[in-house]
PDB file of C-alpha atoms in Angstrom:
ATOM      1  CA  UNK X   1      78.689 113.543  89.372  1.00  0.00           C
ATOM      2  CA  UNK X   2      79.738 112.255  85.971  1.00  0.00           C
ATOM      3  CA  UNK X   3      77.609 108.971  85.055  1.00  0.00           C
ATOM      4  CA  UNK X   4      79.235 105.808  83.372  1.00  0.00           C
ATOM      5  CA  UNK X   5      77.118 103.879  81.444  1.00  0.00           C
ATOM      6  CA  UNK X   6      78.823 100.393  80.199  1.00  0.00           C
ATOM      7  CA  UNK X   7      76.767  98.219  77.406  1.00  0.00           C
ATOM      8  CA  UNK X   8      76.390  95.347  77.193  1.00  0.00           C
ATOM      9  CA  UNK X   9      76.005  94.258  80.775  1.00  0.00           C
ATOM     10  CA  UNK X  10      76.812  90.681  79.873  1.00  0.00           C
ATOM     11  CA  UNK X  11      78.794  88.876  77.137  1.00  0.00           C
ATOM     12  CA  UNK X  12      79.466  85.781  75.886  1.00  0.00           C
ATOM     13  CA  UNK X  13      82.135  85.252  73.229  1.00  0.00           C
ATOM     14  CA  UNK X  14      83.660  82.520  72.223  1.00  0.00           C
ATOM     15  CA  UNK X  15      88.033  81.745  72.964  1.00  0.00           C
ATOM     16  CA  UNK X  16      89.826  83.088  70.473  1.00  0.00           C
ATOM     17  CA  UNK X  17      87.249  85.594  69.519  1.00  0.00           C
ATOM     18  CA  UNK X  18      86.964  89.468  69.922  1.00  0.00           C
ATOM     19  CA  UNK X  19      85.439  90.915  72.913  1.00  0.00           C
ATOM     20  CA  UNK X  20      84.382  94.443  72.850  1.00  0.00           C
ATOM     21  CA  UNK X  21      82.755  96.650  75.514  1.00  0.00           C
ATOM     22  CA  UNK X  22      81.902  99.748  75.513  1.00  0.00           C
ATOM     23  CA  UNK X  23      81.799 102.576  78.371  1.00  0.00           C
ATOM     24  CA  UNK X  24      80.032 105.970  77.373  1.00  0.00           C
ATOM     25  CA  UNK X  25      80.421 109.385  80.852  1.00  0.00           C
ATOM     26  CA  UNK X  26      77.280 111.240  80.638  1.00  0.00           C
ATOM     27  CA  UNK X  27      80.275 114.483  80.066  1.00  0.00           C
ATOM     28  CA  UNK X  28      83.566 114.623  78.388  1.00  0.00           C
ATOM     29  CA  UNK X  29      86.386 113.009  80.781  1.00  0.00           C
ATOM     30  CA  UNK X  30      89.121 114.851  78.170  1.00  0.00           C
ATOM     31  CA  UNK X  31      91.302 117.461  79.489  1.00  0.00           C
ATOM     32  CA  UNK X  32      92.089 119.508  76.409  1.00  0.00           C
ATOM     33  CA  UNK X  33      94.844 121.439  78.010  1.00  0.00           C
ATOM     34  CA  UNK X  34      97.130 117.955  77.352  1.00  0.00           C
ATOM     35  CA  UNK X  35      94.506 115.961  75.175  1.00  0.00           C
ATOM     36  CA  UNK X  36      94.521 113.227  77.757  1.00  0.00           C
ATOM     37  CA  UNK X  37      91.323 111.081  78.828  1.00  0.00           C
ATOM     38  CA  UNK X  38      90.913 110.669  82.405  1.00  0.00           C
ATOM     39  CA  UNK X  39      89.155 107.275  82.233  1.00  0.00           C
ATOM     40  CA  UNK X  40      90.324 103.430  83.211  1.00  0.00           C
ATOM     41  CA  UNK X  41      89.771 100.334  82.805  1.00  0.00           C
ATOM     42  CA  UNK X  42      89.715  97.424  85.377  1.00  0.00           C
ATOM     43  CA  UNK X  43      88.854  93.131  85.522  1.00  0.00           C
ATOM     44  CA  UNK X  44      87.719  91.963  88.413  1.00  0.00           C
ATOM     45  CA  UNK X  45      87.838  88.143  89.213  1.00  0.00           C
ATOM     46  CA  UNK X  46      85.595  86.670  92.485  1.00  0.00           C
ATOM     47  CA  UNK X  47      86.536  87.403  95.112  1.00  0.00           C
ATOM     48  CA  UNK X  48      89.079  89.790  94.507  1.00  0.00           C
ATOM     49  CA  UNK X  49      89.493  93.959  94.249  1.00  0.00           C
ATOM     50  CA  UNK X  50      89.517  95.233  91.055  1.00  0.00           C
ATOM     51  CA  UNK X  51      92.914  95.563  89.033  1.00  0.00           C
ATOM     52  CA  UNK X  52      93.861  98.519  86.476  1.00  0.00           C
ATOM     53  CA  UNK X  53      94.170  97.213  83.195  1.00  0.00           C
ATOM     54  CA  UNK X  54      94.266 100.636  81.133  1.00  0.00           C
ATOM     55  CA  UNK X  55      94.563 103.973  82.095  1.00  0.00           C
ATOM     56  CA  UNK X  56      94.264 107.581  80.064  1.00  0.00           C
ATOM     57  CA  UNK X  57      91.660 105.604  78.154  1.00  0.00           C
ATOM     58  CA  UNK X  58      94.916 103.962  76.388  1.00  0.00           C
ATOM     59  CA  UNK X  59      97.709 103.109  77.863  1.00  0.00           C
ATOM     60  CA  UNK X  60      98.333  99.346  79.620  1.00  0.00           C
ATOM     61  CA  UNK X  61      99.344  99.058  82.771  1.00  0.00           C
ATOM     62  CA  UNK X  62     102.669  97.343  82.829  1.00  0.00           C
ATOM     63  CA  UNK X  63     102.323  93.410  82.494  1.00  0.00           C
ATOM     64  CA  UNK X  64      98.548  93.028  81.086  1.00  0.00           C
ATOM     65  CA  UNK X  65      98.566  91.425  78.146  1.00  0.00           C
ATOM     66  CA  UNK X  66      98.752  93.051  74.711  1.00  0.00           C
ATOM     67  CA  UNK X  67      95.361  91.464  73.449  1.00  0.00           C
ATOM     68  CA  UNK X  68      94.045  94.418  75.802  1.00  0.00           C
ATOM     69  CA  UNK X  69      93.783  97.550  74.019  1.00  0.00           C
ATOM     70  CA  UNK X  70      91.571 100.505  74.878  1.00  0.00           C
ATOM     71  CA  UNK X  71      90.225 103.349  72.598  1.00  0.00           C
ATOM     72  CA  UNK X  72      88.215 106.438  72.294  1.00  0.00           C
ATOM     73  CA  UNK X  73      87.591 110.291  73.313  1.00  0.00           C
ATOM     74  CA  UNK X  74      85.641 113.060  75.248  1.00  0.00           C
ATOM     75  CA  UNK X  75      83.106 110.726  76.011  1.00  0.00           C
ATOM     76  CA  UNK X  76      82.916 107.185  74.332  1.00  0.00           C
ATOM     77  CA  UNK X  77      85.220 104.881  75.189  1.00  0.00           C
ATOM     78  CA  UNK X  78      86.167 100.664  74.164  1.00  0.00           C
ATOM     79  CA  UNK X  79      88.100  97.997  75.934  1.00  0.00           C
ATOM     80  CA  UNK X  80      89.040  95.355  73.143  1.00  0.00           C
ATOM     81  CA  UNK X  81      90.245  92.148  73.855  1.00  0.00           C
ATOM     82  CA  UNK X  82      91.435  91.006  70.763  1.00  0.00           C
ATOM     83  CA  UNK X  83      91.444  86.920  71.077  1.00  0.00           C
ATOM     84  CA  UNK X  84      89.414  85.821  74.374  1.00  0.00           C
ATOM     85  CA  UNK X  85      91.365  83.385  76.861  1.00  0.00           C
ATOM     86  CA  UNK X  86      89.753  81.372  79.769  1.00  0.00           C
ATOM     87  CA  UNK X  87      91.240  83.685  82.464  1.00  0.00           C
ATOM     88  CA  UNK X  88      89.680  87.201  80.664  1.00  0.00           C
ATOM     89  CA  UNK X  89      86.422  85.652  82.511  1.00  0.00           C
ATOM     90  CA  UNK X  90      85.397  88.441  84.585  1.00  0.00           C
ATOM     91  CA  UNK X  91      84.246  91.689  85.208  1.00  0.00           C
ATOM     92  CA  UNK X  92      84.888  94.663  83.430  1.00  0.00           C
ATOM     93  CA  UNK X  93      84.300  98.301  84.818  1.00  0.00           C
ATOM     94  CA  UNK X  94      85.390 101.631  83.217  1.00  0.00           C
ATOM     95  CA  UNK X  95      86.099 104.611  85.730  1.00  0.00           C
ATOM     96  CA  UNK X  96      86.346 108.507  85.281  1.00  0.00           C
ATOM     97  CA  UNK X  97      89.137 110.421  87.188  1.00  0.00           C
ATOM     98  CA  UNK X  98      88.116 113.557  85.599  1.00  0.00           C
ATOM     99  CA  UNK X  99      86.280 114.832  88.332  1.00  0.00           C
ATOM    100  CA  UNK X 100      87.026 114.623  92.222  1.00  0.00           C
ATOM    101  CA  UNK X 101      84.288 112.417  93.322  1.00  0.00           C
ATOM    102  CA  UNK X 102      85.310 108.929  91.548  1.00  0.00           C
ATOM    103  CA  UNK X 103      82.473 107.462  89.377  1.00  0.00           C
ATOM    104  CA  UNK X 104      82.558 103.494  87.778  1.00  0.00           C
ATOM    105  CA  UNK X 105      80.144 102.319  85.729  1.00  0.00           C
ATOM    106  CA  UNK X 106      77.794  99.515  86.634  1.00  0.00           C
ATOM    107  CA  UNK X 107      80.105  96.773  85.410  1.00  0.00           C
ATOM    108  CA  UNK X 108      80.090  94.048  81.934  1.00  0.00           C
ATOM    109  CA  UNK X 109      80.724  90.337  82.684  1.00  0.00           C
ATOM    110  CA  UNK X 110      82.326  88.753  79.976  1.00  0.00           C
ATOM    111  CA  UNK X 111      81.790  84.997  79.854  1.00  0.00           C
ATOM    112  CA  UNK X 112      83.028  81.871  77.470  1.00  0.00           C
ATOM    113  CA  UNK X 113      80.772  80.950  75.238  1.00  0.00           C
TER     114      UNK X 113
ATOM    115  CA  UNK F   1     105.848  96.838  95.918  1.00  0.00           C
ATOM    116  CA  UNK F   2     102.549  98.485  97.722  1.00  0.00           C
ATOM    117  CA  UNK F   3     100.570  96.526  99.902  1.00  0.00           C
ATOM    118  CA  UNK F   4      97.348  97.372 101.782  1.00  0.00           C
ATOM    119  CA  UNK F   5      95.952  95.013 104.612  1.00  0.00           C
ATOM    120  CA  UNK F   6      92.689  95.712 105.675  1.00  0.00           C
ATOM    121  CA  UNK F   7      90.683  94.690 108.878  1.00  0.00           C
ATOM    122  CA  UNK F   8      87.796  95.219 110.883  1.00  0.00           C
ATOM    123  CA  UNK F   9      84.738  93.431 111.526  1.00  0.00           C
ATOM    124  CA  UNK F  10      82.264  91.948 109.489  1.00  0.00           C
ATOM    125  CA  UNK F  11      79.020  92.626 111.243  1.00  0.00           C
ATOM    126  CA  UNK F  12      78.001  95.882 112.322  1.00  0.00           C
ATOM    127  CA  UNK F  13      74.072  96.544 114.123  1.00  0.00           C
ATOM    128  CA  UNK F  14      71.901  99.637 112.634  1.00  0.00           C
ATOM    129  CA  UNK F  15      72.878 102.701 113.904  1.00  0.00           C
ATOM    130  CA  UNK F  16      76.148 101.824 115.223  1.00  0.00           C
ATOM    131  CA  UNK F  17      79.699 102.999 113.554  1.00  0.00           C
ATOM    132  CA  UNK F  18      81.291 100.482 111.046  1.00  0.00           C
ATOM    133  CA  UNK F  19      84.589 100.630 111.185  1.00  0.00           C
ATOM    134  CA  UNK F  20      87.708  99.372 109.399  1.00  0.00           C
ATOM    135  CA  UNK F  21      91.214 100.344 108.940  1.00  0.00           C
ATOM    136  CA  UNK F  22      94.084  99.853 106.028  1.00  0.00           C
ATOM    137  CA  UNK F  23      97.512  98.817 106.736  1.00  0.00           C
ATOM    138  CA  UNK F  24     100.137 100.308 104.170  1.00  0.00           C
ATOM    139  CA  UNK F  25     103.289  98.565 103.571  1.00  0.00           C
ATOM    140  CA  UNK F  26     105.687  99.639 100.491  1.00  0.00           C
ATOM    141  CA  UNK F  27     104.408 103.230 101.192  1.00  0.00           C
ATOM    142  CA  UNK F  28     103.877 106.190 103.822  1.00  0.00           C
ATOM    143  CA  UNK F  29     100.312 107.367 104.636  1.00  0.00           C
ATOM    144  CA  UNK F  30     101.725 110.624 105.140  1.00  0.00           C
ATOM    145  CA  UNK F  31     103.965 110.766 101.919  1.00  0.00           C
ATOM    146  CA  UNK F  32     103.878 114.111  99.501  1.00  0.00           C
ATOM    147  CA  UNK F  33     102.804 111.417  96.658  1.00  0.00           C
ATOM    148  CA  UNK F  34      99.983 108.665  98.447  1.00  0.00           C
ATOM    149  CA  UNK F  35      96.383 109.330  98.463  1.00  0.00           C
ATOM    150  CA  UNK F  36      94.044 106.732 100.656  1.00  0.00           C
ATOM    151  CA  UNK F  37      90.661 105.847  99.484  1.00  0.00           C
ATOM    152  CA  UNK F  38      87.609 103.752 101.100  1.00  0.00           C
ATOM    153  CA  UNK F  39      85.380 102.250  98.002  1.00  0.00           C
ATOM    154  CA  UNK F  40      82.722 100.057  98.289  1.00  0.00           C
ATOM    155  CA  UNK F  41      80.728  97.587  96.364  1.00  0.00           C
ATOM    156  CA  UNK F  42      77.254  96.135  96.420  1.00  0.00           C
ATOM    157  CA  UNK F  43      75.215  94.896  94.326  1.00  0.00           C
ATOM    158  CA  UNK F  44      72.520  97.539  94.380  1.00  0.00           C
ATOM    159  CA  UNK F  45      74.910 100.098  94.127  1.00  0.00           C
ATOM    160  CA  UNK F  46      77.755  99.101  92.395  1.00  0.00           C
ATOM    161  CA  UNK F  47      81.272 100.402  92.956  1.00  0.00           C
ATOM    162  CA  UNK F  48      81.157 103.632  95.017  1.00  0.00           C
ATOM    163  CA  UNK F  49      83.725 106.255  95.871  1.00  0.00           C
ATOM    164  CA  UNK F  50      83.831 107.208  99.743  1.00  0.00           C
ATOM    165  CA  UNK F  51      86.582 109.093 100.143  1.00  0.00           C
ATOM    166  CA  UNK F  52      89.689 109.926 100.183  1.00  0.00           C
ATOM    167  CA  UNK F  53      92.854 111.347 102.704  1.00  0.00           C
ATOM    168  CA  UNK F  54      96.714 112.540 101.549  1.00  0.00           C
ATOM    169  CA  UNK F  55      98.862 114.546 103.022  1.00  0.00           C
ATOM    170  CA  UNK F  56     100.843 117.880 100.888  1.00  0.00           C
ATOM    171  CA  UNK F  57     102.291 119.490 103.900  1.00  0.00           C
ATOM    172  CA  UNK F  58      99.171 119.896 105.918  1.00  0.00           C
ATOM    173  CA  UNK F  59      95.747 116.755 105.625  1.00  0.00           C
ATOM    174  CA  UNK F  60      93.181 116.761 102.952  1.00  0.00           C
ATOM    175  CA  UNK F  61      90.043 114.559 103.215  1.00  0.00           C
ATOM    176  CA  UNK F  62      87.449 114.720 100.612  1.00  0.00           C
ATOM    177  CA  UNK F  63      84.098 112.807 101.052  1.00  0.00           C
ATOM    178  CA  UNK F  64      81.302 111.724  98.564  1.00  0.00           C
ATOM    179  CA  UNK F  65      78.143 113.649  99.243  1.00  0.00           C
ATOM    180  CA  UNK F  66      76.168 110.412  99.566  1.00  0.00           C
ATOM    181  CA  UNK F  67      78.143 109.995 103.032  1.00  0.00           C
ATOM    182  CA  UNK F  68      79.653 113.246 103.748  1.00  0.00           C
ATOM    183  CA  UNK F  69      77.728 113.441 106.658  1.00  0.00           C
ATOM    184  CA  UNK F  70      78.601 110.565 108.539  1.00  0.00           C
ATOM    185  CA  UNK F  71      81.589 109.256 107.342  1.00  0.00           C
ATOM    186  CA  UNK F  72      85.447 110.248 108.261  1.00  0.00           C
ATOM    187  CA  UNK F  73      88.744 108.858 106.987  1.00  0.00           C
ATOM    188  CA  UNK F  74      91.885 109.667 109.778  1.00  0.00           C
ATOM    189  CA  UNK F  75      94.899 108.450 109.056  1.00  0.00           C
ATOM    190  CA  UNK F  76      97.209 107.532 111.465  1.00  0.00           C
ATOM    191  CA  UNK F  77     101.275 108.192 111.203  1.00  0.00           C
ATOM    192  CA  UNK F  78     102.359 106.276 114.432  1.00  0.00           C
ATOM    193  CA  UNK F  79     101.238 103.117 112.793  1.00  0.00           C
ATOM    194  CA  UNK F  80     101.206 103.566 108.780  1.00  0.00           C
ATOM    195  CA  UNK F  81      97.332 103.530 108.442  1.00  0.00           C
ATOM    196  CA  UNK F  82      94.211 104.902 107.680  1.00  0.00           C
ATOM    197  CA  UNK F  83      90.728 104.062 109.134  1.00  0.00           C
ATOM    198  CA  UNK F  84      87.061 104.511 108.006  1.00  0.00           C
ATOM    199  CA  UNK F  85      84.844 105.041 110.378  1.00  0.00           C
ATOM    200  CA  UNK F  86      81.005 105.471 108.840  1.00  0.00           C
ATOM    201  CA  UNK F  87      78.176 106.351 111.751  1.00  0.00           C
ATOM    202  CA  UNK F  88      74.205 105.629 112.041  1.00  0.00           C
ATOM    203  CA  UNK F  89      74.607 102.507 109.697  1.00  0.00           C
ATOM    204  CA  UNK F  90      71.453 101.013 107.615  1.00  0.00           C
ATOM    205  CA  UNK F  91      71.278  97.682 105.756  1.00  0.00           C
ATOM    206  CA  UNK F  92      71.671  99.888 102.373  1.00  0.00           C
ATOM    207  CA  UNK F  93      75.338 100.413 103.445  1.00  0.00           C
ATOM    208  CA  UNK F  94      75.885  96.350 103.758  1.00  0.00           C
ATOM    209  CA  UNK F  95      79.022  95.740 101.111  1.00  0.00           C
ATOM    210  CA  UNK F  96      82.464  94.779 100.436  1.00  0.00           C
ATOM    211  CA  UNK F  97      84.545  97.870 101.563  1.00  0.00           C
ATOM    212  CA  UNK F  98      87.801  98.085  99.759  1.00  0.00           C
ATOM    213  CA  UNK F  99      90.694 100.711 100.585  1.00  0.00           C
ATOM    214  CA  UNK F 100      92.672 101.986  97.670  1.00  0.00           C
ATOM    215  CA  UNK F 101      96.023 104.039  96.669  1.00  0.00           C
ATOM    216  CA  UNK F 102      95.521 106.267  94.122  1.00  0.00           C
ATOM    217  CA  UNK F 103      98.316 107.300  91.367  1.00  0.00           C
ATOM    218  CA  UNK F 104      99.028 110.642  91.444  1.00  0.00           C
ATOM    219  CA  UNK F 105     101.580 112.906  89.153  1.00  0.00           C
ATOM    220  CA  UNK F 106     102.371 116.657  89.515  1.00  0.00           C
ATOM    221  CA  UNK F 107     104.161 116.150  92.319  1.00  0.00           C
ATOM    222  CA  UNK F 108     101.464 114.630  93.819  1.00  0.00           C
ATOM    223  CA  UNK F 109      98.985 117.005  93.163  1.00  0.00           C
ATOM    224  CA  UNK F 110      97.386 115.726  90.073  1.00  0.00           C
ATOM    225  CA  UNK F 111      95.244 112.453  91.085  1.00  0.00           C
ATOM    226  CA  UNK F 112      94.613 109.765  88.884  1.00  0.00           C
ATOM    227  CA  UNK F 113      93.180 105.820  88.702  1.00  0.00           C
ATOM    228  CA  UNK F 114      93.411 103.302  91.491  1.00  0.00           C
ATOM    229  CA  UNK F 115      96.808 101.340  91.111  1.00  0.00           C
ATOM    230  CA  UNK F 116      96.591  99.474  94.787  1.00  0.00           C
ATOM    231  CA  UNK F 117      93.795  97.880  96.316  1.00  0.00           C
ATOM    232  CA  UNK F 118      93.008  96.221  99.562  1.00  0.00           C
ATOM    233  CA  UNK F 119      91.568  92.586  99.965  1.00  0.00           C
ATOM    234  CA  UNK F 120      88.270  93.583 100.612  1.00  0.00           C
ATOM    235  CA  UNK F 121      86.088  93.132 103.701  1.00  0.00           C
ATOM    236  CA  UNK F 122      82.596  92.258 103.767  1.00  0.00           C
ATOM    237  CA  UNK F 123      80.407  94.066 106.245  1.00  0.00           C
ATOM    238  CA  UNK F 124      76.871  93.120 106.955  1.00  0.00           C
ATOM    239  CA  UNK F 125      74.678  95.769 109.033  1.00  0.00           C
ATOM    240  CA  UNK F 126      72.062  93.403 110.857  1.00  0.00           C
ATOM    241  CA  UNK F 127      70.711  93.041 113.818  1.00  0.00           C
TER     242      UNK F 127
END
C-alpha cells in the first residue's frame, strides 16, 4: 500500500490568513505517461462524509471556492487556502488513486485561531 | 445529480455479519461508468478503503487485504443497490461505514477520486 503522511495534524490560523497543509505518499502517485498526479483533496465537516475539493493534485472540483488551490508532484503535495473563512473549519485529508487499494492520510484539522 | 442512501443497523454482536446496503439514485449500479465503494472511518484507523464493485460487461469486486477474507460487496440490479456484508466482527471494526461512487474516465476503465458519498452509518460491534 502507498502511505499518506499529512503534517501538521492540527492548525490554528487566524480568518483572513493563509492555511497550508501538507500531504507527502511514501511513493510517487505521478503517472508519467500523461504527467498527471493521482492524489485528492477532501474537507470534512461533523458529522458529514467527506467532500472532494481538488483532484489530480490541482484541479477544483466545480463550485469550491477559488481561495482553494492545490500544488505539487511525484510525491509532495499542498492544499492552500489562501484567506481562512469560518466555514474552512474542518478536516482535511489527502488521498492517492494511484494504486488500486485506496489510501488517505490520517487527516489535519484546521481551526480559527 | 447522484445520490446514495445508506441503511442498516447500528449495532452488530462479535462474530456476527454487519451488514449495510447503499441505495443509488441519479445512477445505475450496473452502468459501464459507476464503481461502488464501502469506506470506513474510526478513529484508530482513520479512513479505510474496503472495497469496491462495477460492472464492464461482466462484475468486478476488489477487496482490501485487511478484510479480504471476510468481507463481500454484491450489488443488486432488481433494486439499484449494493450491500456490504463483513463476517466474524470484533470491536476493532466499530466505525462510521460510508459507501462511495468513484469517478472514472476511459470509458470507465480508468478509476479515479471519490465524487459521491453516502451519509454515513455508525456501527458499534458490542455485546
Amino acid at each position: 500500500d502507498i502511505v499518506m503522511t499529512q503534517s501538521p495534524d492540527s492548525l490554528a490560523v487566524s480568518l483572513g490568513e493563509r492555511a497550508t497543509i501538507n500531504c507527502k505518499s511514501s511513493q510517487s502517485v505521478l503517472d508519467s505517461s500523461n504527467n498527471k498526479n493521482f492524489l485528492a483533496w477532501y474537507q470534512q465537516k461533523p458529522g458529514q462524509p467527506p467532500k472532494v475539493l481538488i483532484y489530480w493534485a490541482s484541479t477544483r472540483e466545480s463550485g469550491v471556492p477559488d481561495r482553494f488551490s492545490g500544488s505539487g508532484s511525484g510525491t509532495d503535495f499542498t492544499l492552500t487556502i489562501s484567506s481562512l473563512q469560518a466555514e474552512d473549519v474542518a478536516v482535511y485529508y489527502c488521498q492517492q488513486y494511484f494504486i488500486s487499494a485506496r489510501t488517505f492520510g490520517q487527516g489535519t484539522k484546521l481551526e480559527i485561531k | 445529480q447522484v445520490q446514495l442512501q445508506q441503511s442498516g443497523p447500528g449495532l452488530v454482536k462479535p462474530s456476527q455479519t454487519l451488514s449495510l446496503t447503499c441505495a443509488i439514485s441519479g445512477d445505475s449500479v450496473s452502468s459501464n461508468t459507476g464503481v461502488w465503494n464501502w469506506i470506513r472511518q474510526s478513529p484508530s484507523r482513520g479512513l479505510e478503503w474496503l472495497g469496491r464493485t462495477y460492472y464492464r460487461s461482466k462484475w468486478y469486486n476488489e477487496y482490501a487485504v485487511s478484510v479480504n477474507s471476510r468481507l463481500t460487496i454484491n450489488p443488486d440490479t432488481s433494486k439499484n443497490q449494493f450491500s456490504l456484508q463483513l463476517n466474524s466482527v470484533t470491536p476493532e471494526d466499530t466505525a462510521v461505514y460510508y459507501c462511495a461512487r468513484e469517478a472514472t474516465g476511459g470509458n470507465g476503465w480508468y478509476l479515479f477520486y471519490f465524487d459521491y458519498w453516502g451519509q454515513g452509518t455508525l456501527v458499534t460491534v458490542s455485546s
